[in-house]
mmCIF file of C-alpha atoms in Angstrom:
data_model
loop_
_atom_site.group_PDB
_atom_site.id
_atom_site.type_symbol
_atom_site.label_atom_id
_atom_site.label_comp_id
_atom_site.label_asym_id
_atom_site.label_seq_id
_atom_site.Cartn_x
_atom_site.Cartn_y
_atom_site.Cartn_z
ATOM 1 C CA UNK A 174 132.368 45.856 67.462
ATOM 2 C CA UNK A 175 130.128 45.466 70.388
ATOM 3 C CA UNK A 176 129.141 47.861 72.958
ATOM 4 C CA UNK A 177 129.819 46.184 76.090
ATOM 5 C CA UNK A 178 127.250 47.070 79.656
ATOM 6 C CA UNK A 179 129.204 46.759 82.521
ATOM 7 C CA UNK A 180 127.552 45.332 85.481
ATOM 8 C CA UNK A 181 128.176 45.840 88.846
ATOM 9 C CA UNK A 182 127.001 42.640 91.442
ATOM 10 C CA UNK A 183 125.399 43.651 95.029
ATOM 11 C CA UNK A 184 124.461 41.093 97.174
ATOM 12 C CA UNK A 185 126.062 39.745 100.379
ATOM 13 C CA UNK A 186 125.748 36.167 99.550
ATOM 14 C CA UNK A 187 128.943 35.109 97.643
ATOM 15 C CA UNK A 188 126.947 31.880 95.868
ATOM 16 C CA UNK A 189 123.994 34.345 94.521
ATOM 17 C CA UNK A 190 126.580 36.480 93.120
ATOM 18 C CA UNK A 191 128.693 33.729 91.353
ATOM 19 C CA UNK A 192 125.872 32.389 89.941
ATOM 20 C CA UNK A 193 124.919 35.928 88.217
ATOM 21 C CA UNK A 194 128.597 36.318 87.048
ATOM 22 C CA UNK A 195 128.484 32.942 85.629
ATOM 23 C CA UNK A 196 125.193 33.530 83.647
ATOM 24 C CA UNK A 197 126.699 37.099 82.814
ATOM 25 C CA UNK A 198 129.539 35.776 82.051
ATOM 26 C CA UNK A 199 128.199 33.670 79.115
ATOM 27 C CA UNK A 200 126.820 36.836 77.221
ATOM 28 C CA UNK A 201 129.582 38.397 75.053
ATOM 29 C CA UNK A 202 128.284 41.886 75.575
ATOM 30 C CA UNK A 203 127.782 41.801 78.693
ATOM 31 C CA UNK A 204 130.968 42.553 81.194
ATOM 32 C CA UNK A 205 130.702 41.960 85.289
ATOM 33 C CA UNK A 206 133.261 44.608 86.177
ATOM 34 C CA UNK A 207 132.786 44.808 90.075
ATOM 35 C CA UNK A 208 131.303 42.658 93.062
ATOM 36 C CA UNK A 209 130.245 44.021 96.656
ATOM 37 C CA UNK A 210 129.351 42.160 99.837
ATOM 38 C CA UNK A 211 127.768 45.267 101.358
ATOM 39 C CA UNK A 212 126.056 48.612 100.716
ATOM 40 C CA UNK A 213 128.574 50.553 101.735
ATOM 41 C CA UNK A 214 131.217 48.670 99.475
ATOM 42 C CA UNK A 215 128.416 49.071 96.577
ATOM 43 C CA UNK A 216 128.807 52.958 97.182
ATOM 44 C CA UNK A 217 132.133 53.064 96.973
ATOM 45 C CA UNK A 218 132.826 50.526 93.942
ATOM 46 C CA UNK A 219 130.038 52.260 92.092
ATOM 47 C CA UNK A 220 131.868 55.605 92.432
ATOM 48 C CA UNK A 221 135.056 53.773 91.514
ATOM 49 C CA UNK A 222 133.488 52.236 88.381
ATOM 50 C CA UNK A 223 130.989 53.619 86.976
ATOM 51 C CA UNK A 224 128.727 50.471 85.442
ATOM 52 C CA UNK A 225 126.019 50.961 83.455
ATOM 53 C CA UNK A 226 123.942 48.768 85.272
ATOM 54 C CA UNK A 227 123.777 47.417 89.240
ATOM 55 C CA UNK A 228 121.994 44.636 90.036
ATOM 56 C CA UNK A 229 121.519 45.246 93.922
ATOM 57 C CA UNK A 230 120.002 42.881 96.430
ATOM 58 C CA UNK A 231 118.086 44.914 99.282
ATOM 59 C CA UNK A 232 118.030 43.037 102.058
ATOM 60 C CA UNK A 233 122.118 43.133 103.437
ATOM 61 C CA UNK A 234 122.486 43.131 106.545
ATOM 62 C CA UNK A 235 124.114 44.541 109.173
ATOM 63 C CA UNK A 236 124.948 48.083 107.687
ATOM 64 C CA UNK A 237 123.940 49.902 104.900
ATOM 65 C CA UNK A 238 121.044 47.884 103.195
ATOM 66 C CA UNK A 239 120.219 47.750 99.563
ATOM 67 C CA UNK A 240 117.962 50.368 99.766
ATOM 68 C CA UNK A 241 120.290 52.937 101.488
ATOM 69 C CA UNK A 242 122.689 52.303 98.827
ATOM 70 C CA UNK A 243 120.436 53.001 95.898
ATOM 71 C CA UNK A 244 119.922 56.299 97.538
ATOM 72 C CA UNK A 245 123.390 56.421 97.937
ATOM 73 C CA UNK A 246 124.060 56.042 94.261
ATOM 74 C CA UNK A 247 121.054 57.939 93.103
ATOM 75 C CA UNK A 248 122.089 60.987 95.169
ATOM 76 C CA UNK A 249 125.144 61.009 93.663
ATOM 77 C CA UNK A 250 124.420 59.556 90.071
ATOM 78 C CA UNK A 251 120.751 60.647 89.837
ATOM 79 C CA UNK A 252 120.766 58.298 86.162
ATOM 80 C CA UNK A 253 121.968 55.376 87.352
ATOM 81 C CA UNK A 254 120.475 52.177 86.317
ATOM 82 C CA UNK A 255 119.891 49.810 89.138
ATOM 83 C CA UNK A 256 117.791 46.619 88.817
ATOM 84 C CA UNK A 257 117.150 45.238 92.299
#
């Protein structure tokens, strides 16, 4: 049985992230379990979900950037793993 990392997508252009889901998608132990538009939504879904890995665009605007939400997530979740 496979150990499965769940990924959670961050970026706020829908194409970008359907074209990291699709490549994801392909890899059996590999499981996109959330998508957000924004860094606020990233805050929140991450606290909802729990991945093991975010892949996090920084630049997002208007709002809460990329960067704000990786301090977002590492204030709360000082071991998260976030690959921007």
């Amino acid at each position: 049985m496979l150990n499965v990392i769940t990924v959670m997508l961050v970026d706020d252009h829908e194409i970008v992230r359907a074209g990291f889901r699709r490549l994801l998608d392909n890899t059996d132990d590999i499981s996109v379990i959330a998508e957000a538009a924004t860094g606020e939504d990233a805050y929140a879904l991450y606290q909802e979900h729990k991945p093991d890995v975010v892949v996090m665009d920084l630049s997002m605007p208007p709002g809460v950037g990329g960067l704000e939400a990786i301090k977002r997530i590492l204030a709360s979740s000082p071991d998260a793993n976030i690959l921007v």
